[in-house]
mmCIF file of C-alpha atoms in Angstrom:
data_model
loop_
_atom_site.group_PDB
_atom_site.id
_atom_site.type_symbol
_atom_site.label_atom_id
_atom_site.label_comp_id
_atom_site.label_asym_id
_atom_site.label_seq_id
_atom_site.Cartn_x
_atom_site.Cartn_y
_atom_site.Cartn_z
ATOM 1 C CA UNK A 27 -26.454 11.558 5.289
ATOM 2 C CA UNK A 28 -23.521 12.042 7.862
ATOM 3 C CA UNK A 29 -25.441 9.645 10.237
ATOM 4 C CA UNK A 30 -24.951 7.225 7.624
ATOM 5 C CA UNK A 31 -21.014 8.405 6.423
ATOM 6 C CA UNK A 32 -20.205 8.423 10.428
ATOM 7 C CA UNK A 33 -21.948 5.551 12.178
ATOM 8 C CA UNK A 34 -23.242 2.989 9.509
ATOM 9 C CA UNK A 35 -20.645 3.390 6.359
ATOM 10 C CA UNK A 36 -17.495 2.705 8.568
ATOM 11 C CA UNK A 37 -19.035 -0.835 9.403
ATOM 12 C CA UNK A 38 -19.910 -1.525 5.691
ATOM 13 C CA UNK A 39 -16.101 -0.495 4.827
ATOM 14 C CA UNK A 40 -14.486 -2.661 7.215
ATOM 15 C CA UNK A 41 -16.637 -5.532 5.879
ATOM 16 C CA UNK A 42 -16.146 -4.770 2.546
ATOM 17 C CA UNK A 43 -12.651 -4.709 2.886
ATOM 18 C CA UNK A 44 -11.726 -7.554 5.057
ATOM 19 C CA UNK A 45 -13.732 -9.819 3.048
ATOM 20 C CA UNK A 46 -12.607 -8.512 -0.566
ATOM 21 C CA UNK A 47 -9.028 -8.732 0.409
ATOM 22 C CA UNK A 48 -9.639 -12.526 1.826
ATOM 23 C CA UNK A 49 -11.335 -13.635 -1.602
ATOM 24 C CA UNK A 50 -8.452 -11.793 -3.720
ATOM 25 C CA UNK A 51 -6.028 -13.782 -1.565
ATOM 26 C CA UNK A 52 -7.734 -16.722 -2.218
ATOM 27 C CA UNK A 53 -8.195 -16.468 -5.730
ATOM 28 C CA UNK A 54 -4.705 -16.284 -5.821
ATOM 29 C CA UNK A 55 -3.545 -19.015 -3.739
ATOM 30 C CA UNK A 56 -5.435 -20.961 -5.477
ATOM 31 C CA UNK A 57 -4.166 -20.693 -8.123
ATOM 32 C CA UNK A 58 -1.662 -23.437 -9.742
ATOM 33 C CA UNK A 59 1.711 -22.320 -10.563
ATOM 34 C CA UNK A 60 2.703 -25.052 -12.967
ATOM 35 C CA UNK A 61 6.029 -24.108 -13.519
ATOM 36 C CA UNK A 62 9.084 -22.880 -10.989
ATOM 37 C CA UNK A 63 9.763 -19.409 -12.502
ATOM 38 C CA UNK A 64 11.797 -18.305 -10.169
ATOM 39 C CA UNK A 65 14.230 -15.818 -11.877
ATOM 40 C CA UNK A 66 17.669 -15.217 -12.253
ATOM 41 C CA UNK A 67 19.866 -15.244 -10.719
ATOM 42 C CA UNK A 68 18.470 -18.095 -8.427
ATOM 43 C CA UNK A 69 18.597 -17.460 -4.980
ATOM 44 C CA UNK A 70 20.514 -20.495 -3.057
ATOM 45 C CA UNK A 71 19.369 -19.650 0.424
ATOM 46 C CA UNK A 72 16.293 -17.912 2.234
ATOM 47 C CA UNK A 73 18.699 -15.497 3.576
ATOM 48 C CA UNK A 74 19.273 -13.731 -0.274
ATOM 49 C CA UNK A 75 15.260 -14.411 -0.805
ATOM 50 C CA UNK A 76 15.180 -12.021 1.807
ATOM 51 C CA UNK A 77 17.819 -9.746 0.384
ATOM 52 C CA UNK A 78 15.493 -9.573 -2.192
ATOM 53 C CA UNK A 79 12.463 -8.636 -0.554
ATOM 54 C CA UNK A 80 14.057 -6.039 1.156
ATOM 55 C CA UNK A 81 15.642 -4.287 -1.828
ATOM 56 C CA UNK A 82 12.252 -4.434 -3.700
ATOM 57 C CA UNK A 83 9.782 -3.636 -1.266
ATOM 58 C CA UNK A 84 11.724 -0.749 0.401
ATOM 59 C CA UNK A 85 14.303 0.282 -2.535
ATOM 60 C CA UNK A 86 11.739 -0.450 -5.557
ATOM 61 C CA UNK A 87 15.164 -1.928 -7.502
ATOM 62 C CA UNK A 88 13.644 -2.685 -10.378
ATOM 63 C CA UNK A 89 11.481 0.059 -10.913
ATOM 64 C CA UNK A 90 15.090 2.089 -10.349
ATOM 65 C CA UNK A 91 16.845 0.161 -12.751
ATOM 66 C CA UNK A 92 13.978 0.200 -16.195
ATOM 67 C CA UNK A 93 12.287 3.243 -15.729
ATOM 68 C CA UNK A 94 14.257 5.522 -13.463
ATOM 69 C CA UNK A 95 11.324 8.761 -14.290
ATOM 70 C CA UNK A 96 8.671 6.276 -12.778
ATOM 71 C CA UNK A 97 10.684 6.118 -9.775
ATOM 72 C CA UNK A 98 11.090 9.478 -9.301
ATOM 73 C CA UNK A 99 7.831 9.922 -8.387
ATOM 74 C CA UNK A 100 6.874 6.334 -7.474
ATOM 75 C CA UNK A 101 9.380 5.778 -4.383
ATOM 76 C CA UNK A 102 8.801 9.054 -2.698
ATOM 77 C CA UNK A 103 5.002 8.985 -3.047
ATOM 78 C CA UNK A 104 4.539 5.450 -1.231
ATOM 79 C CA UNK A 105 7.092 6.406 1.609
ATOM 80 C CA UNK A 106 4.931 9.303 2.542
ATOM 81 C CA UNK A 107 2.182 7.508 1.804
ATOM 82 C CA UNK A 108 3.524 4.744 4.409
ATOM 83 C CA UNK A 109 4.199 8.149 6.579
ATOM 84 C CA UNK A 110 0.594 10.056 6.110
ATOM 85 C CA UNK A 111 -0.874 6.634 7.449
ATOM 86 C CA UNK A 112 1.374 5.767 10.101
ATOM 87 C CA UNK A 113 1.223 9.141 11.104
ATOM 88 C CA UNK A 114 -2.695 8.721 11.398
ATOM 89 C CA UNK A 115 -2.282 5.703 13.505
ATOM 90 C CA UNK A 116 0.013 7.206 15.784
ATOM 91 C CA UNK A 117 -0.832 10.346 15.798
ATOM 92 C CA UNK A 118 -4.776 10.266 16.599
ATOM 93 C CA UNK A 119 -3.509 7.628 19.776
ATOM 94 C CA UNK A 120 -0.947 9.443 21.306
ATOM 95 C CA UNK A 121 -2.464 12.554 20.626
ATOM 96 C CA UNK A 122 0.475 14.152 18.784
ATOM 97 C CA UNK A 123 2.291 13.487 21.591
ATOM 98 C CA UNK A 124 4.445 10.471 20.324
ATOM 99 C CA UNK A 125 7.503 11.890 20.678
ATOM 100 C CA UNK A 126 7.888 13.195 24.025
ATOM 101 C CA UNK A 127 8.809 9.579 24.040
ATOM 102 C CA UNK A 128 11.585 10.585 22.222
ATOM 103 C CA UNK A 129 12.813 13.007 24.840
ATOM 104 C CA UNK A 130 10.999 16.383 23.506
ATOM 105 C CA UNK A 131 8.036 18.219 24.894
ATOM 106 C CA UNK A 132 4.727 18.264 24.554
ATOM 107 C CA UNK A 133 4.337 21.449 22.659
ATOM 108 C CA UNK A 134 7.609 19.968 20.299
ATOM 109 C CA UNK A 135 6.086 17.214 19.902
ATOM 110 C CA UNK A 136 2.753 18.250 18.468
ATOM 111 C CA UNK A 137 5.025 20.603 16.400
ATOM 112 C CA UNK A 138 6.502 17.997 15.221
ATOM 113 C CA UNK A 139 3.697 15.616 14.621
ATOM 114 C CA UNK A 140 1.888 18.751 12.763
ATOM 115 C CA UNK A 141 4.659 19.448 10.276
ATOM 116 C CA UNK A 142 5.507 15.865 9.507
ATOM 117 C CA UNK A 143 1.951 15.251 8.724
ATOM 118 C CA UNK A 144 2.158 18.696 6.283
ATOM 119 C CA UNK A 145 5.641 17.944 4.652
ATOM 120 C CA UNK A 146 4.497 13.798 3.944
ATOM 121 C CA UNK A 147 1.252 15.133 2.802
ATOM 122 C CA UNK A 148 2.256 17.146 0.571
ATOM 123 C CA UNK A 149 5.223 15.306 -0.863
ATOM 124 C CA UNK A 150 2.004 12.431 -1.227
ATOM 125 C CA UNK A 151 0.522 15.276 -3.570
ATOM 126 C CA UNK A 152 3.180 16.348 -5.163
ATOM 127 C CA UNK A 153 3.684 11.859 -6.047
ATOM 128 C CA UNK A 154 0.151 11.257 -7.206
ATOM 129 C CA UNK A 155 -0.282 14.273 -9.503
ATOM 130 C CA UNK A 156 3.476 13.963 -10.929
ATOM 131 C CA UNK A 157 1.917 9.939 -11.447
ATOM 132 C CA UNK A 158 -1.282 11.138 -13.137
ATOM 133 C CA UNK A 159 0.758 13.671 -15.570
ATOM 134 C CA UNK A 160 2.758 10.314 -16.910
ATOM 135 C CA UNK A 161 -0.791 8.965 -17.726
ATOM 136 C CA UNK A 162 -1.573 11.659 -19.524
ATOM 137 C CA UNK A 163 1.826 13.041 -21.208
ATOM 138 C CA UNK A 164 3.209 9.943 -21.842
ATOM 139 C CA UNK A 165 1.334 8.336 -24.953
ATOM 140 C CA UNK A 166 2.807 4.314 -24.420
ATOM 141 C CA UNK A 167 1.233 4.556 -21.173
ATOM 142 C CA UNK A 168 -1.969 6.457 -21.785
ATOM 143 C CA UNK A 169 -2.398 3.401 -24.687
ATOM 144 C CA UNK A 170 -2.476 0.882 -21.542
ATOM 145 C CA UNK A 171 -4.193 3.097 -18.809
ATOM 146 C CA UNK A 172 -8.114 2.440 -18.211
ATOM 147 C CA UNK A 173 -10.689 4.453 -16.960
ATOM 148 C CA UNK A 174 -10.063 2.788 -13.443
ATOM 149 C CA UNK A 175 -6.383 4.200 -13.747
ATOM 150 C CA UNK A 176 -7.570 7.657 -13.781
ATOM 151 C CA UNK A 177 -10.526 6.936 -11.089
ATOM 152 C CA UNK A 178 -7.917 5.782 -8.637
ATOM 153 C CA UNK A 179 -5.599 7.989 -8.935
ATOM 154 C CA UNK A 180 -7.896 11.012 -8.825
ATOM 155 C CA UNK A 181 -9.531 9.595 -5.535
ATOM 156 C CA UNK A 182 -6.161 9.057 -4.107
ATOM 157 C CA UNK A 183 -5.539 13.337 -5.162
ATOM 158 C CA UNK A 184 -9.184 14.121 -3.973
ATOM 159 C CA UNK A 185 -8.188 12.445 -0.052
ATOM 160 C CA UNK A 186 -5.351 13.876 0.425
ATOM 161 C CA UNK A 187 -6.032 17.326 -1.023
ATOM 162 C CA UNK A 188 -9.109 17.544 1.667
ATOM 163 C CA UNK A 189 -6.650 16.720 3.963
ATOM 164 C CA UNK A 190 -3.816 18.818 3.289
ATOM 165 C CA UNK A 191 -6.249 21.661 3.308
ATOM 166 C CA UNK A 192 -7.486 20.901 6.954
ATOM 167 C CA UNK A 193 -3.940 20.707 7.737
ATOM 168 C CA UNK A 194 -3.114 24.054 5.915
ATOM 169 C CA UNK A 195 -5.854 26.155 6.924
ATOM 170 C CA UNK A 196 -5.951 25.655 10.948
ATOM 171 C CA UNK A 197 -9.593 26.872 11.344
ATOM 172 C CA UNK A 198 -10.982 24.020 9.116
ATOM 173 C CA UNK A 199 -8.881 21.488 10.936
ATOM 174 C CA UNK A 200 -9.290 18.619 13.496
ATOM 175 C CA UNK A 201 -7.983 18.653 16.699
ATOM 176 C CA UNK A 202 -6.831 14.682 17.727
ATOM 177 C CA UNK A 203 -9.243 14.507 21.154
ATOM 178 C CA UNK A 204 -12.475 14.664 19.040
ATOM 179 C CA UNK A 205 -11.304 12.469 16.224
ATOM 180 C CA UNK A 206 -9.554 9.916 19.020
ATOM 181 C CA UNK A 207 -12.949 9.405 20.605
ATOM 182 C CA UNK A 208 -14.915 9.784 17.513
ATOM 183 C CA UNK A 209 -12.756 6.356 16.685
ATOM 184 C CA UNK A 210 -13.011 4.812 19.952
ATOM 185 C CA UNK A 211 -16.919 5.010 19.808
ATOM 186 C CA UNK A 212 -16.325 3.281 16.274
ATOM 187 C CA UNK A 213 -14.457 0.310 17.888
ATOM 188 C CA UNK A 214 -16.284 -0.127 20.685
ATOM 189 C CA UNK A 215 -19.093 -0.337 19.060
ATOM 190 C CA UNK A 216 -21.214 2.721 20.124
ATOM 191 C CA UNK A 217 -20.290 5.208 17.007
ATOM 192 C CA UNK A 218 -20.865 8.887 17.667
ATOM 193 C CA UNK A 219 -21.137 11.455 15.321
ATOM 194 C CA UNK A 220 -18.997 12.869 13.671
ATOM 195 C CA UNK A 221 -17.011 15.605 16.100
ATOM 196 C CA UNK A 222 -17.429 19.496 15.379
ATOM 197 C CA UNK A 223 -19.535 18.553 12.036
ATOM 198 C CA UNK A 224 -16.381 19.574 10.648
ATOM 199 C CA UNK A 225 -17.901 19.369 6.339
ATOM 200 C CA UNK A 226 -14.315 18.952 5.470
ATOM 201 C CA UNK A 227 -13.483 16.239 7.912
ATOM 202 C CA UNK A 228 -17.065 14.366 6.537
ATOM 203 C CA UNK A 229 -15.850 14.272 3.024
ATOM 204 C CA UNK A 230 -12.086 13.241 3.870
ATOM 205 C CA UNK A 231 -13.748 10.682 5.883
ATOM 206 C CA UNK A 232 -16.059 9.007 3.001
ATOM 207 C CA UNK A 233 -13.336 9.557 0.174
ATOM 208 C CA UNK A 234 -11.421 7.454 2.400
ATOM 209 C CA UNK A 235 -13.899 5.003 2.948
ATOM 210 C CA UNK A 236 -14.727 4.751 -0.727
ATOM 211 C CA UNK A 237 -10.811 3.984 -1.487
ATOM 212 C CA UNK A 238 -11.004 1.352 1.148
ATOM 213 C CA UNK A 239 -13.527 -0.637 0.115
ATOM 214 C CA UNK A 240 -12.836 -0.359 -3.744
ATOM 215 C CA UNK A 241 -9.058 -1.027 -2.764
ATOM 216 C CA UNK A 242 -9.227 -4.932 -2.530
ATOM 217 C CA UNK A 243 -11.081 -4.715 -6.406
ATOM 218 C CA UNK A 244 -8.701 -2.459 -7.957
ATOM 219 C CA UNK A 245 -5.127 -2.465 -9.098
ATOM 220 C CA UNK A 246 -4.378 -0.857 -5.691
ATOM 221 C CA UNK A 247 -3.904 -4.493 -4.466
ATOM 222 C CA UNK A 248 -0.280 -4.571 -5.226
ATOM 223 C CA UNK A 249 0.011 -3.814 -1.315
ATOM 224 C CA UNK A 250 -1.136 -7.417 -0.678
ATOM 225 C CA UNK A 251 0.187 -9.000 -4.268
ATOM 226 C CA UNK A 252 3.772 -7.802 -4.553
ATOM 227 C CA UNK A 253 4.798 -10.180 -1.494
ATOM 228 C CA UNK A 254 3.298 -13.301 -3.408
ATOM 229 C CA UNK A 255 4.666 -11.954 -6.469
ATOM 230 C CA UNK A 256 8.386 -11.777 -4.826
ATOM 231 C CA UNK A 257 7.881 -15.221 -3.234
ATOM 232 C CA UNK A 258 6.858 -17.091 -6.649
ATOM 233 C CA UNK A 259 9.750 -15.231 -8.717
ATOM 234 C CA UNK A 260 12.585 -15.013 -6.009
ATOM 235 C CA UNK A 261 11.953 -18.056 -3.957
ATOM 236 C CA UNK A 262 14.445 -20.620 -3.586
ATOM 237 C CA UNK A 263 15.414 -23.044 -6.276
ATOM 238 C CA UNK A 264 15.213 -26.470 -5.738
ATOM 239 C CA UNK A 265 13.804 -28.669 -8.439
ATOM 240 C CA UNK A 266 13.765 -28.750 -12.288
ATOM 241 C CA UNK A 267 10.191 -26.780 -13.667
ATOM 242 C CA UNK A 268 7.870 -29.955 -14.106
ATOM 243 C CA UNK A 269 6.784 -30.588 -17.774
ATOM 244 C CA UNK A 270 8.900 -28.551 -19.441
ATOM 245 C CA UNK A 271 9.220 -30.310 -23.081
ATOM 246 C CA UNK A 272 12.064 -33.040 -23.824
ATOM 247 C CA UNK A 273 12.428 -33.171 -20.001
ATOM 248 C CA UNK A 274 12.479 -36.728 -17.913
ATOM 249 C CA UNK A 275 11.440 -35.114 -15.063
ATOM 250 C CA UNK A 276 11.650 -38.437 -12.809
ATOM 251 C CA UNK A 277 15.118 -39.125 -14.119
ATOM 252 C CA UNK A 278 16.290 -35.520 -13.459
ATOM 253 C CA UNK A 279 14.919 -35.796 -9.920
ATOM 254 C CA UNK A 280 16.410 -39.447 -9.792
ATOM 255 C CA UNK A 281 20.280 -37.899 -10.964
ATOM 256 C CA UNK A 282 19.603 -34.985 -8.444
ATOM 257 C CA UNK A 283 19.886 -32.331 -11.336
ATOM 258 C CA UNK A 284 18.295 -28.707 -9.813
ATOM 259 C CA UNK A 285 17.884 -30.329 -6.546
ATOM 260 C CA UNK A 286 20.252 -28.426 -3.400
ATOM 261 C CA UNK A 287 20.397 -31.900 -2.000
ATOM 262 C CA UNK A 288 24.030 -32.671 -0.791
ATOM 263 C CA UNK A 289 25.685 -34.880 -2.823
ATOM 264 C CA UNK A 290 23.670 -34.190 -6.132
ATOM 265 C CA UNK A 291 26.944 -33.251 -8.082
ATOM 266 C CA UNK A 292 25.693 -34.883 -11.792
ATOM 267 C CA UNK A 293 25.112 -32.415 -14.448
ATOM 268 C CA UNK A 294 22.148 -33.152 -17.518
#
């Protein structure tokens, strides 16, 4: 069985979830938007398109202005969420050792790479199961959460309880040579097995997997949708919405009316 979690599964993910996500893109680019929707107030340039990106991807404005209790929990989970798995990234290459970088030693900088990891993870935690309770408290949205709801977001606690717990309790931890090289067998083809046998490291590792390659089938793939989402409701507009009742939409095109063209001054 870990033969199969450490050498075979990891493939299987990958696949999984490079293809899923491709098909759910497609889907939706496919798609036909038949009318402009983008909202007001109407951007004018790509510059405030961005503006808007920004504020709602890294800010989550709206969330902050209609439910502020959802963003309590919401913003600070996916920062350290962003954090736990950037610090995963860079902390397994550099060995902890990113910083020095920065100017500090190696010893600070494992310190340092060590209690980021803890604080993020825990913060993560401390997100999901404040997320979960609103399922469950808060009856309008326990009417609208599914099964799936609760599957995901006890997966999500599962992972990173496992791995605040190796992180917690040092002697059932990884160290980042073994789990480097454990990835660089992965990539180069030639998987190893998994370093130490480490049983806690095993099941952190398939949890993950089993997020991964559910993620591009689940609700989870607001990661991927919220950018076309922003583009098709803050995007520039140009042009009328085409076949929107008692609307000429040749002769509004012909007078210029919702086109940015210079010169179009003539109001319907």
């Amino acid at each position: 069985m870990t033969y199969f979690i450490a050498q075979i599964l990891p493939y299987i993910t990958v696949t999984v979830f490079i293809l899923g996500v491709i098909y759910r893109l497609w889907r939706w680019a496919a798609s036909r938007i038949v009318h402009n929707i983008t909202l007001s107030p109407f951007p004018q340039t790509k510059t405030e398109v961005l503006g808007i990106y920004l504020r709602e991807i890294l800010l989550f404005r709206n969330v902050f202005n209609f439910d502020r209790p959802l963003w309590v929990g919401a913003w600070p989970m996916h920062i350290a969420l962003l954090n736990v798995i950037g610090g995963h990234v860079v902390g397994f290459y550099f060995l902890g050792k990113q910083f020095v970088y920065l100017g500090a030693s190696e010893a600070l900088s494992k310190y340092l790479s060590n209690l980021l990891g803890t604080v993020f993870g825990i913060i993560l935690l401390a997100g999901l199961l404040y997320l979960l309770y609103r399922r469950v408290a808060i009856d309008k949205l326990r009417q609208v959460s599914n099964p799936s709801d609760y599957l995901m977001l006890l997966l999500l606690i599962a992972i990173v309880s496992v791995g605040n717990f190796m992180r917690l309790v040092p002697e059932y931890g990884m160290h980042y040579e073994p789990v480097k090289e454990y990835f660089t067998t992965l990539i180069l083809f030639q998987p190893a097995a998994i370093p130490e046998g480490n049983p806690f490291f095993i099941t952190h590792l398939l949890l993950a997997q089993i997020l991964i390659m559910v993620l591009p089938f689940s609700k989870l793939m607001h990661l991927f949708g919220m950018f076309g989402m922003r583009w098709i409701e803050n995007r520039v507009y140009k042009e009328p919405a085409p076949g929107l009742p008692n609307v000429d939409v040749a002769a509004a095109r012909a007078r210029g009316t919702g086109l940015s063209s210079a010169g179009s001054t003539d109001v319907a």
